[in-house]
Amino acid sequence: MNGERLGRLRDLLVEARVEGLIVSALPNIRYLTGFTGSNALALVTRDDTVFFTDGRYKVQASLEVRGAKVIVAKASLVRALMGSVKRRGLRRLAFERRRASFELYDTLRRGLKGCRLQPLAGAVEKLRAVKSAAEIAIIRRAAELNSKVFETSLREIRPGRAEAEVAARIEYNMRKLGAEKPAFETIVASGARSALPHARPTHKLLTEKELIIIDQGVILDGYSSDMTRTVAVGDLGRRAKRVYQAVLEAQLAAIAAVRAGVKARDVDRQARITLEKHGLEETFVHSTGHGVGLEIHEAPRLGRSEKVRLEAGMVITIEPGAYLGGFGGVRIEDMVVVTERGCEVLTPTPKDLRVL
Ligand code: ZN
Ligand code: ZN
């Protein structure tokens, strides 16, 4: 598994005309070597891969790391890495432009005088965007577990409970039902607060006849899931129902546009065109979706100006929303896997408006 991934990365390094890549982002290190700990660096050259960690992870690294030589550094990982670079006589290396800290870059620059350091953006992320069948199988289970948690938690929603309490119950159910942990801070936003796309749960109490946005995700075997549903306690007014139907229509239109070869921005466009028909285009203030995998937000991004073409095996969210200040908001989010002919929705939770 790691060998194939490292092979594809080496092709990208040849393309970038570098002799190797210094990998500092932990999700990228995990993807390439299997290591799940919190302190590591990796040096991927055209000929070999060296993995660096500290003494706390000696045993864990021997159990997890495959396809790389493991070096347990006595002091700083960067110093150990620079030693390997010098021993190999490498003169042109890339580092992760968006992920390396300034401190790492500065130490490398000072310590590797004879080596040219070149920023490289998104190389490992590009590989990670297209999932293997095994990865898709894990993500499918993560999406299913997330939906199960949602169904269980819905029974615990009632007027008079605070948003924060509902969020806490959801996160409790995640672990209870088998998740590693939440993939992000669970969002429960009710009434006028549902007009805030990234609201934090507060001690506001749920009341009848208001929109409630619930955005939740679990991590299972390292992979994230992500789903949003908008529900109501007690019957909603006409305006809220109209907004709900418009967002659902936009979500279905965007899903229908997903297919290998289509530009990400064209999927986003379908959601916007649909909301425009309902006079809601101004209320959709974020992009239509994002990739999901070892991280909750990863490549590709489905925004207005994203020219990247979707590929079979990409796992993305489709999550248009409408946010009306002072009134409330609706968002509906599923995860889908891109196929040659379209896509498969991985989120099993129904999307008709649920009135609790
Ligand atoms: Zn979400
Ligand atoms: Zn999302």
mmCIF file of C-alpha atoms and ligand atoms in Angstrom:
data_model
loop_
_atom_site.group_PDB
_atom_site.id
_atom_site.type_symbol
_atom_site.label_atom_id
_atom_site.label_comp_id
_atom_site.label_asym_id
_atom_site.label_seq_id
_atom_site.Cartn_x
_atom_site.Cartn_y
_atom_site.Cartn_z
ATOM 1 C CA MET A 1 0.000 0.000 0.000
ATOM 2 C CA ASN A 2 2.614 2.543 1.117
ATOM 3 C CA GLY A 3 4.918 1.422 -1.662
ATOM 4 C CA GLU A 4 2.378 2.330 -4.320
ATOM 5 C CA ARG A 5 1.697 5.716 -2.709
ATOM 6 C CA LEU A 6 5.406 6.475 -2.409
ATOM 7 C CA GLY A 7 5.868 5.456 -6.043
ATOM 8 C CA ARG A 8 3.241 7.941 -7.193
ATOM 9 C CA LEU A 9 4.800 10.645 -5.018
ATOM 10 C CA ARG A 10 8.204 9.974 -6.607
ATOM 11 C CA ASP A 11 6.690 10.621 -10.041
ATOM 12 C CA LEU A 12 5.572 14.039 -8.770
ATOM 13 C CA LEU A 13 9.070 14.724 -7.390
ATOM 14 C CA VAL A 14 10.626 13.953 -10.770
ATOM 15 C CA GLU A 15 8.099 16.316 -12.362
ATOM 16 C CA ALA A 16 9.020 19.049 -9.846
ATOM 17 C CA ARG A 17 12.732 18.448 -10.565
ATOM 18 C CA VAL A 18 13.695 17.807 -6.952
ATOM 19 C CA GLU A 19 15.667 14.969 -5.401
ATOM 20 C CA GLY A 20 13.304 14.578 -2.489
ATOM 21 C CA LEU A 21 10.513 15.990 -0.336
ATOM 22 C CA ILE A 22 10.581 16.850 3.358
ATOM 23 C CA VAL A 23 7.147 15.882 4.652
ATOM 24 C CA SER A 24 6.075 17.664 7.843
ATOM 25 C CA ALA A 25 2.254 17.484 7.786
ATOM 26 C CA LEU A 26 1.173 14.610 10.045
ATOM 27 C CA PRO A 27 -1.787 13.481 7.877
ATOM 28 C CA ASN A 28 0.604 13.293 4.915
ATOM 29 C CA ILE A 29 3.121 11.303 6.963
ATOM 30 C CA ARG A 30 0.333 8.977 8.059
ATOM 31 C CA TYR A 31 -0.779 8.501 4.455
ATOM 32 C CA LEU A 32 2.744 7.674 3.276
ATOM 33 C CA THR A 33 4.039 5.595 6.192
ATOM 34 C CA GLY A 34 1.083 4.502 8.346
ATOM 35 C CA PHE A 35 2.308 6.347 11.476
ATOM 36 C CA THR A 36 -0.542 7.717 13.619
ATOM 37 C CA GLY A 37 1.445 9.501 16.341
ATOM 38 C CA SER A 38 1.866 13.235 16.893
ATOM 39 C CA ASN A 39 5.569 13.936 16.298
ATOM 40 C CA ALA A 40 7.299 12.924 13.076
ATOM 41 C CA LEU A 41 9.043 14.047 9.917
ATOM 42 C CA ALA A 42 9.701 12.123 6.718
ATOM 43 C CA LEU A 43 12.239 12.454 3.944
ATOM 44 C CA VAL A 44 11.110 10.896 0.673
ATOM 45 C CA THR A 45 13.918 10.741 -1.885
ATOM 46 C CA ARG A 46 13.908 9.177 -5.329
ATOM 47 C CA ASP A 47 15.562 6.058 -3.872
ATOM 48 C CA ASP A 48 14.271 5.656 -0.334
ATOM 49 C CA THR A 49 12.074 6.956 2.490
ATOM 50 C CA VAL A 50 13.323 7.831 5.969
ATOM 51 C CA PHE A 51 10.942 8.359 8.866
ATOM 52 C CA PHE A 52 11.930 10.343 11.987
ATOM 53 C CA THR A 53 10.265 10.366 15.388
ATOM 54 C CA ASP A 54 11.235 10.699 19.061
ATOM 55 C CA GLY A 55 11.766 8.087 21.771
ATOM 56 C CA ARG A 56 8.147 8.140 22.969
ATOM 57 C CA TYR A 57 7.097 6.637 19.655
ATOM 58 C CA LYS A 58 9.828 4.029 19.234
ATOM 59 C CA VAL A 59 7.520 1.050 19.804
ATOM 60 C CA GLN A 60 4.562 2.565 17.978
ATOM 61 C CA ALA A 61 6.714 3.374 14.939
ATOM 62 C CA SER A 62 8.029 -0.192 14.796
ATOM 63 C CA LEU A 63 4.428 -1.436 14.775
ATOM 64 C CA GLU A 64 2.964 1.080 12.326
ATOM 65 C CA VAL A 65 5.568 2.361 9.887
ATOM 66 C CA ARG A 66 5.907 0.401 6.651
ATOM 67 C CA GLY A 67 7.968 1.163 3.565
ATOM 68 C CA ALA A 68 10.379 3.528 5.324
ATOM 69 C CA LYS A 69 13.555 3.338 7.367
ATOM 70 C CA VAL A 70 12.785 4.424 10.954
ATOM 71 C CA ILE A 71 15.154 6.750 12.802
ATOM 72 C CA VAL A 72 14.407 7.509 16.456
ATOM 73 C CA ALA A 73 16.044 10.880 17.024
ATOM 74 C CA LYS A 74 17.831 11.475 20.312
ATOM 75 C CA ALA A 75 17.297 15.228 20.152
ATOM 76 C CA SER A 76 15.638 17.284 17.429
ATOM 77 C CA LEU A 77 13.953 15.509 14.494
ATOM 78 C CA VAL A 78 15.058 18.248 12.103
ATOM 79 C CA ARG A 79 18.716 17.754 13.059
ATOM 80 C CA ALA A 80 18.387 14.015 12.436
ATOM 81 C CA LEU A 81 16.739 14.713 9.102
ATOM 82 C CA MET A 82 19.463 17.162 8.079
ATOM 83 C CA GLY A 83 22.030 14.484 8.907
ATOM 84 C CA SER A 84 20.317 12.091 6.490
ATOM 85 C CA VAL A 85 20.191 14.777 3.796
ATOM 86 C CA LYS A 86 23.936 15.434 4.143
ATOM 87 C CA ARG A 87 24.861 11.728 4.168
ATOM 88 C CA ARG A 88 22.939 11.309 0.912
ATOM 89 C CA GLY A 89 24.532 14.405 -0.629
ATOM 90 C CA LEU A 90 21.118 15.791 -1.664
ATOM 91 C CA ARG A 91 21.294 19.248 -3.253
ATOM 92 C CA ARG A 92 17.759 20.049 -4.254
ATOM 93 C CA LEU A 93 14.860 19.324 -1.915
ATOM 94 C CA ALA A 94 11.250 20.354 -1.731
ATOM 95 C CA PHE A 95 9.387 21.188 1.461
ATOM 96 C CA GLU A 96 5.645 21.460 2.007
ATOM 97 C CA ARG A 97 4.823 25.050 1.177
ATOM 98 C CA ARG A 98 1.455 25.199 2.947
ATOM 99 C CA ARG A 99 2.370 22.920 5.846
ATOM 100 C CA ALA A 100 5.953 23.572 6.932
ATOM 101 C CA SER A 101 6.305 26.021 9.804
ATOM 102 C CA PHE A 102 8.590 29.003 9.432
ATOM 103 C CA GLU A 103 10.738 27.550 12.203
ATOM 104 C CA LEU A 104 11.236 24.309 10.253
ATOM 105 C CA TYR A 105 12.067 26.199 7.073
ATOM 106 C CA ASP A 106 14.462 28.530 8.875
ATOM 107 C CA THR A 107 16.287 25.641 10.569
ATOM 108 C CA LEU A 108 16.621 23.801 7.251
ATOM 109 C CA ARG A 109 17.831 26.943 5.484
ATOM 110 C CA ARG A 110 20.530 27.556 8.071
ATOM 111 C CA GLY A 111 21.527 23.910 8.458
ATOM 112 C CA LEU A 112 21.585 22.862 4.787
ATOM 113 C CA LYS A 113 23.660 25.581 3.174
ATOM 114 C CA GLY A 114 24.616 23.537 0.127
ATOM 115 C CA CYS A 115 21.069 22.358 -0.573
ATOM 116 C CA ARG A 116 18.484 24.299 -2.517
ATOM 117 C CA LEU A 117 15.075 24.321 -0.805
ATOM 118 C CA GLN A 118 12.079 24.608 -3.037
ATOM 119 C CA PRO A 119 8.482 25.114 -1.854
ATOM 120 C CA LEU A 120 6.059 22.538 -3.228
ATOM 121 C CA ALA A 121 2.331 22.808 -2.601
ATOM 122 C CA GLY A 122 -0.162 20.000 -2.369
ATOM 123 C CA ALA A 123 1.863 17.052 -3.718
ATOM 124 C CA VAL A 124 0.795 14.461 -1.141
ATOM 125 C CA GLU A 125 -2.618 16.124 -0.874
ATOM 126 C CA LYS A 126 -3.103 15.564 -4.598
ATOM 127 C CA LEU A 127 -2.514 11.837 -4.153
ATOM 128 C CA ARG A 128 -4.758 11.729 -1.096
ATOM 129 C CA ALA A 129 -7.659 13.318 -2.989
ATOM 130 C CA VAL A 130 -8.256 10.110 -4.956
ATOM 131 C CA LYS A 131 -9.143 7.324 -2.565
ATOM 132 C CA SER A 132 -8.395 3.622 -2.974
ATOM 133 C CA ALA A 133 -11.180 1.035 -2.713
ATOM 134 C CA ALA A 134 -9.982 0.219 0.810
ATOM 135 C CA GLU A 135 -10.146 3.880 1.848
ATOM 136 C CA ILE A 136 -13.633 4.257 0.362
ATOM 137 C CA ALA A 137 -14.771 1.218 2.343
ATOM 138 C CA ILE A 138 -13.592 2.845 5.608
ATOM 139 C CA ILE A 139 -15.155 6.204 4.718
ATOM 140 C CA ARG A 140 -18.431 4.463 3.882
ATOM 141 C CA ARG A 141 -18.448 2.911 7.363
ATOM 142 C CA ALA A 142 -17.608 6.291 8.911
ATOM 143 C CA ALA A 143 -20.559 7.901 7.073
ATOM 144 C CA GLU A 144 -22.878 5.087 8.149
ATOM 145 C CA LEU A 145 -21.798 5.350 11.768
ATOM 146 C CA ASN A 146 -22.302 9.126 11.669
ATOM 147 C CA SER A 147 -25.861 8.614 10.415
ATOM 148 C CA LYS A 148 -26.539 6.063 13.133
ATOM 149 C CA VAL A 149 -25.340 8.555 15.761
ATOM 150 C CA PHE A 150 -27.612 11.195 14.234
ATOM 151 C CA GLU A 151 -30.697 8.931 14.373
ATOM 152 C CA THR A 152 -29.980 8.003 17.995
ATOM 153 C CA SER A 153 -29.394 11.619 18.987
ATOM 154 C CA LEU A 154 -32.548 12.913 17.274
ATOM 155 C CA ARG A 155 -34.604 11.091 19.892
ATOM 156 C CA GLU A 156 -32.904 13.215 22.530
ATOM 157 C CA ILE A 157 -33.804 16.556 20.962
ATOM 158 C CA ARG A 158 -36.662 18.393 22.593
ATOM 159 C CA PRO A 159 -37.756 21.945 23.382
ATOM 160 C CA GLY A 160 -36.105 23.288 26.501
ATOM 161 C CA ARG A 161 -32.751 21.549 25.898
ATOM 162 C CA ALA A 162 -29.777 23.765 25.178
ATOM 163 C CA GLU A 163 -27.855 23.600 21.889
ATOM 164 C CA ALA A 164 -24.735 22.761 23.905
ATOM 165 C CA GLU A 165 -26.467 19.858 25.620
ATOM 166 C CA VAL A 166 -27.656 18.416 22.304
ATOM 167 C CA ALA A 167 -24.101 18.753 20.901
ATOM 168 C CA ALA A 168 -22.702 17.003 23.996
ATOM 169 C CA ARG A 169 -25.209 14.152 23.639
ATOM 170 C CA ILE A 170 -24.286 13.748 19.959
ATOM 171 C CA GLU A 171 -20.573 13.571 20.804
ATOM 172 C CA TYR A 172 -21.258 11.117 23.646
ATOM 173 C CA ASN A 173 -23.214 8.906 21.250
ATOM 174 C CA MET A 174 -20.333 9.050 18.757
ATOM 175 C CA ARG A 175 -17.900 7.407 21.128
ATOM 176 C CA LYS A 176 -20.519 5.120 22.618
ATOM 177 C CA LEU A 177 -21.436 3.761 19.187
ATOM 178 C CA GLY A 178 -17.823 3.123 18.172
ATOM 179 C CA ALA A 179 -16.270 6.308 16.780
ATOM 180 C CA GLU A 180 -12.679 7.277 17.573
ATOM 181 C CA LYS A 181 -13.772 10.866 18.222
ATOM 182 C CA PRO A 182 -15.684 13.747 16.609
ATOM 183 C CA ALA A 183 -14.105 14.903 13.329
ATOM 184 C CA PHE A 184 -14.768 18.528 14.315
ATOM 185 C CA GLU A 185 -16.695 20.488 16.917
ATOM 186 C CA THR A 186 -20.332 19.485 16.449
ATOM 187 C CA ILE A 187 -22.571 22.326 15.304
ATOM 188 C CA VAL A 188 -26.055 22.697 16.764
ATOM 189 C CA ALA A 189 -27.522 26.068 15.797
ATOM 190 C CA SER A 190 -31.172 26.911 16.325
ATOM 191 C CA GLY A 191 -33.556 29.718 15.415
ATOM 192 C CA ALA A 192 -31.857 32.923 14.293
ATOM 193 C CA ARG A 193 -28.493 31.365 15.202
ATOM 194 C CA SER A 194 -28.908 28.866 12.355
ATOM 195 C CA ALA A 195 -28.144 31.777 10.022
ATOM 196 C CA LEU A 196 -24.505 31.529 11.177
ATOM 197 C CA PRO A 197 -22.897 28.868 8.949
ATOM 198 C CA HIS A 198 -20.239 27.966 11.525
ATOM 199 C CA ALA A 199 -22.117 28.614 14.749
ATOM 200 C CA ARG A 200 -20.763 27.201 18.001
ATOM 201 C CA PRO A 201 -23.389 25.541 20.187
ATOM 202 C CA THR A 202 -24.483 27.902 22.984
ATOM 203 C CA HIS A 203 -26.704 27.627 26.028
ATOM 204 C CA LYS A 204 -29.647 28.899 24.013
ATOM 205 C CA LEU A 205 -32.619 26.611 24.581
ATOM 206 C CA LEU A 206 -34.384 24.955 21.663
ATOM 207 C CA THR A 207 -37.933 26.156 21.149
ATOM 208 C CA GLU A 208 -40.745 25.035 18.863
ATOM 209 C CA LYS A 209 -41.148 26.152 15.259
ATOM 210 C CA GLU A 210 -37.533 27.062 14.638
ATOM 211 C CA LEU A 211 -34.901 25.688 12.268
ATOM 212 C CA ILE A 212 -32.097 23.660 13.838
ATOM 213 C CA ILE A 213 -28.897 22.995 11.864
ATOM 214 C CA ILE A 214 -26.917 19.976 13.027
ATOM 215 C CA ASP A 215 -23.499 19.464 11.411
ATOM 216 C CA GLN A 216 -21.589 16.469 12.728
ATOM 217 C CA GLY A 217 -18.867 14.024 11.784
ATOM 218 C CA VAL A 218 -17.111 11.046 13.312
ATOM 219 C CA ILE A 219 -13.599 9.734 12.817
ATOM 220 C CA LEU A 220 -13.417 5.990 12.281
ATOM 221 C CA ASP A 221 -10.089 4.227 11.646
ATOM 222 C CA GLY A 222 -8.528 7.638 10.991
ATOM 223 C CA TYR A 223 -11.038 8.734 8.351
ATOM 224 C CA SER A 224 -13.570 11.523 8.803
ATOM 225 C CA SER A 225 -17.220 11.757 7.916
ATOM 226 C CA ASP A 226 -19.296 14.916 7.591
ATOM 227 C CA MET A 227 -23.057 15.418 7.425
ATOM 228 C CA THR A 228 -25.482 18.282 7.986
ATOM 229 C CA ARG A 229 -29.215 18.049 8.453
ATOM 230 C CA THR A 230 -31.665 20.816 9.256
ATOM 231 C CA VAL A 231 -34.580 19.734 11.425
ATOM 232 C CA ALA A 232 -37.438 21.383 13.302
ATOM 233 C CA VAL A 233 -39.173 20.877 16.607
ATOM 234 C CA GLY A 234 -42.842 21.561 15.874
ATOM 235 C CA ASP A 235 -44.261 22.694 12.559
ATOM 236 C CA LEU A 236 -42.401 25.420 10.659
ATOM 237 C CA GLY A 237 -43.841 28.492 8.972
ATOM 238 C CA ARG A 238 -44.181 28.756 5.164
ATOM 239 C CA ARG A 239 -41.027 30.787 4.675
ATOM 240 C CA ALA A 240 -38.780 28.278 6.466
ATOM 241 C CA LYS A 241 -40.345 25.398 4.524
ATOM 242 C CA ARG A 242 -39.765 27.231 1.230
ATOM 243 C CA VAL A 243 -36.099 27.851 2.077
ATOM 244 C CA TYR A 244 -35.703 24.186 3.025
ATOM 245 C CA GLN A 245 -37.137 22.963 -0.281
ATOM 246 C CA ALA A 246 -34.921 25.377 -2.245
ATOM 247 C CA VAL A 247 -31.741 24.180 -0.491
ATOM 248 C CA LEU A 248 -32.739 20.544 -0.971
ATOM 249 C CA GLU A 249 -33.328 21.203 -4.671
ATOM 250 C CA ALA A 250 -29.903 22.882 -4.921
ATOM 251 C CA GLN A 251 -28.239 19.973 -3.139
ATOM 252 C CA LEU A 252 -29.842 17.423 -5.468
ATOM 253 C CA ALA A 253 -28.912 19.503 -8.528
ATOM 254 C CA ALA A 254 -25.278 19.655 -7.400
ATOM 255 C CA ILE A 255 -25.186 15.904 -6.729
ATOM 256 C CA ALA A 256 -26.634 15.288 -10.199
ATOM 257 C CA ALA A 257 -23.766 17.342 -11.689
ATOM 258 C CA VAL A 258 -21.002 15.266 -10.073
ATOM 259 C CA ARG A 259 -19.112 13.012 -12.470
ATOM 260 C CA ALA A 260 -15.465 12.221 -13.256
ATOM 261 C CA GLY A 261 -14.113 14.864 -15.646
ATOM 262 C CA VAL A 262 -16.426 17.665 -14.498
ATOM 263 C CA LYS A 263 -14.785 20.809 -13.106
ATOM 264 C CA ALA A 264 -15.354 21.358 -9.377
ATOM 265 C CA ARG A 265 -16.681 24.865 -10.066
ATOM 266 C CA ASP A 266 -19.394 23.478 -12.349
ATOM 267 C CA VAL A 267 -20.838 21.442 -9.485
ATOM 268 C CA ASP A 268 -20.788 24.577 -7.325
ATOM 269 C CA ARG A 269 -22.483 26.465 -10.156
ATOM 270 C CA GLN A 270 -25.450 24.056 -10.243
ATOM 271 C CA ALA A 271 -26.165 24.716 -6.572
ATOM 272 C CA ARG A 272 -25.956 28.487 -7.134
ATOM 273 C CA ILE A 273 -28.180 28.473 -10.231
ATOM 274 C CA THR A 274 -30.865 26.571 -8.336
ATOM 275 C CA LEU A 275 -30.769 28.932 -5.357
ATOM 276 C CA GLU A 276 -30.878 31.878 -7.744
ATOM 277 C CA LYS A 277 -34.197 30.591 -9.131
ATOM 278 C CA HIS A 278 -35.584 30.917 -5.617
ATOM 279 C CA GLY A 279 -34.056 34.364 -5.066
ATOM 280 C CA LEU A 280 -31.630 32.958 -2.511
ATOM 281 C CA GLU A 281 -28.276 33.219 -4.309
ATOM 282 C CA GLU A 282 -27.078 36.019 -2.004
ATOM 283 C CA THR A 283 -27.753 33.879 1.062
ATOM 284 C CA PHE A 284 -25.351 31.083 0.027
ATOM 285 C CA VAL A 285 -22.121 32.363 1.511
ATOM 286 C CA HIS A 286 -19.713 29.422 1.312
ATOM 287 C CA SER A 287 -18.538 26.899 -1.240
ATOM 288 C CA THR A 288 -20.556 23.829 -2.198
ATOM 289 C CA GLY A 289 -18.244 21.231 -0.725
ATOM 290 C CA HIS A 290 -14.816 19.812 0.012
ATOM 291 C CA GLY A 291 -12.867 16.591 -0.038
ATOM 292 C CA VAL A 292 -12.937 14.410 3.085
ATOM 293 C CA GLY A 293 -10.452 11.752 4.157
ATOM 294 C CA LEU A 294 -7.691 11.682 6.760
ATOM 295 C CA GLU A 295 -8.644 15.326 7.307
ATOM 296 C CA ILE A 296 -12.112 16.802 7.531
ATOM 297 C CA HIS A 297 -11.305 19.434 4.893
ATOM 298 C CA GLU A 298 -8.976 18.339 2.106
ATOM 299 C CA ALA A 299 -8.642 18.534 -1.657
ATOM 300 C CA PRO A 300 -10.575 19.139 -3.817
ATOM 301 C CA ARG A 301 -12.507 22.253 -2.864
ATOM 302 C CA LEU A 302 -15.799 22.822 -4.670
ATOM 303 C CA GLY A 303 -15.824 26.617 -4.900
ATOM 304 C CA ARG A 304 -16.858 29.121 -7.567
ATOM 305 C CA SER A 305 -13.454 29.362 -9.186
ATOM 306 C CA GLU A 306 -12.046 25.837 -8.736
ATOM 307 C CA LYS A 307 -10.955 24.553 -12.125
ATOM 308 C CA VAL A 308 -9.720 21.180 -10.885
ATOM 309 C CA ARG A 309 -11.504 18.287 -12.555
ATOM 310 C CA LEU A 310 -13.172 15.654 -10.429
ATOM 311 C CA GLU A 311 -11.723 12.142 -10.658
ATOM 312 C CA ALA A 312 -13.272 8.784 -9.944
ATOM 313 C CA GLY A 313 -12.487 7.836 -6.343
ATOM 314 C CA MET A 314 -12.596 11.365 -4.922
ATOM 315 C CA VAL A 315 -14.778 11.610 -1.825
ATOM 316 C CA ILE A 316 -16.438 15.014 -1.479
ATOM 317 C CA THR A 317 -19.238 16.712 0.402
ATOM 318 C CA ILE A 318 -22.149 18.483 -1.267
ATOM 319 C CA GLU A 319 -23.457 21.052 1.194
ATOM 320 C CA PRO A 320 -25.240 24.112 -0.140
ATOM 321 C CA GLY A 321 -26.996 26.346 2.386
ATOM 322 C CA ALA A 322 -29.116 29.468 2.677
ATOM 323 C CA TYR A 323 -28.603 31.846 5.606
ATOM 324 C CA LEU A 324 -31.100 34.631 6.283
ATOM 325 C CA GLY A 325 -29.839 37.025 8.947
ATOM 326 C CA GLY A 326 -32.268 37.446 11.847
ATOM 327 C CA PHE A 327 -34.433 34.582 10.579
ATOM 328 C CA GLY A 328 -32.488 31.366 10.299
ATOM 329 C CA GLY A 329 -30.695 29.047 7.932
ATOM 330 C CA VAL A 330 -30.792 25.705 6.185
ATOM 331 C CA ARG A 331 -27.879 23.477 5.146
ATOM 332 C CA ILE A 332 -28.033 19.932 3.815
ATOM 333 C CA GLU A 333 -24.788 18.015 3.477
ATOM 334 C CA ASP A 334 -23.999 14.530 2.198
ATOM 335 C CA MET A 335 -20.764 12.765 1.331
ATOM 336 C CA VAL A 336 -20.460 11.286 -2.153
ATOM 337 C CA VAL A 337 -17.833 9.281 -3.984
ATOM 338 C CA VAL A 338 -17.159 10.356 -7.574
ATOM 339 C CA THR A 339 -17.524 7.655 -10.243
ATOM 340 C CA GLU A 340 -16.946 7.617 -14.021
ATOM 341 C CA ARG A 341 -20.671 8.018 -14.666
ATOM 342 C CA GLY A 342 -21.786 10.128 -11.731
ATOM 343 C CA CYS A 343 -21.488 9.577 -8.029
ATOM 344 C CA GLU A 344 -22.678 7.427 -5.194
ATOM 345 C CA VAL A 345 -24.102 9.068 -2.083
ATOM 346 C CA LEU A 346 -22.426 7.598 1.015
ATOM 347 C CA THR A 347 -24.697 9.258 3.592
ATOM 348 C CA PRO A 348 -27.761 7.075 4.257
ATOM 349 C CA THR A 349 -29.797 9.617 6.299
ATOM 350 C CA PRO A 350 -32.983 10.763 4.501
ATOM 351 C CA LYS A 351 -33.299 14.395 3.444
ATOM 352 C CA ASP A 352 -37.001 15.138 3.742
ATOM 353 C CA LEU A 353 -37.687 17.813 6.374
ATOM 354 C CA ARG A 354 -37.842 16.108 9.771
ATOM 355 C CA VAL A 355 -40.257 17.634 12.240
ATOM 356 C CA LEU A 356 -39.544 16.210 15.677
HETATM 357 ZN ZN ZN B 1 -20.268 19.510 7.827
HETATM 358 ZN ZN ZN B 2 -18.459 19.811 5.254
#
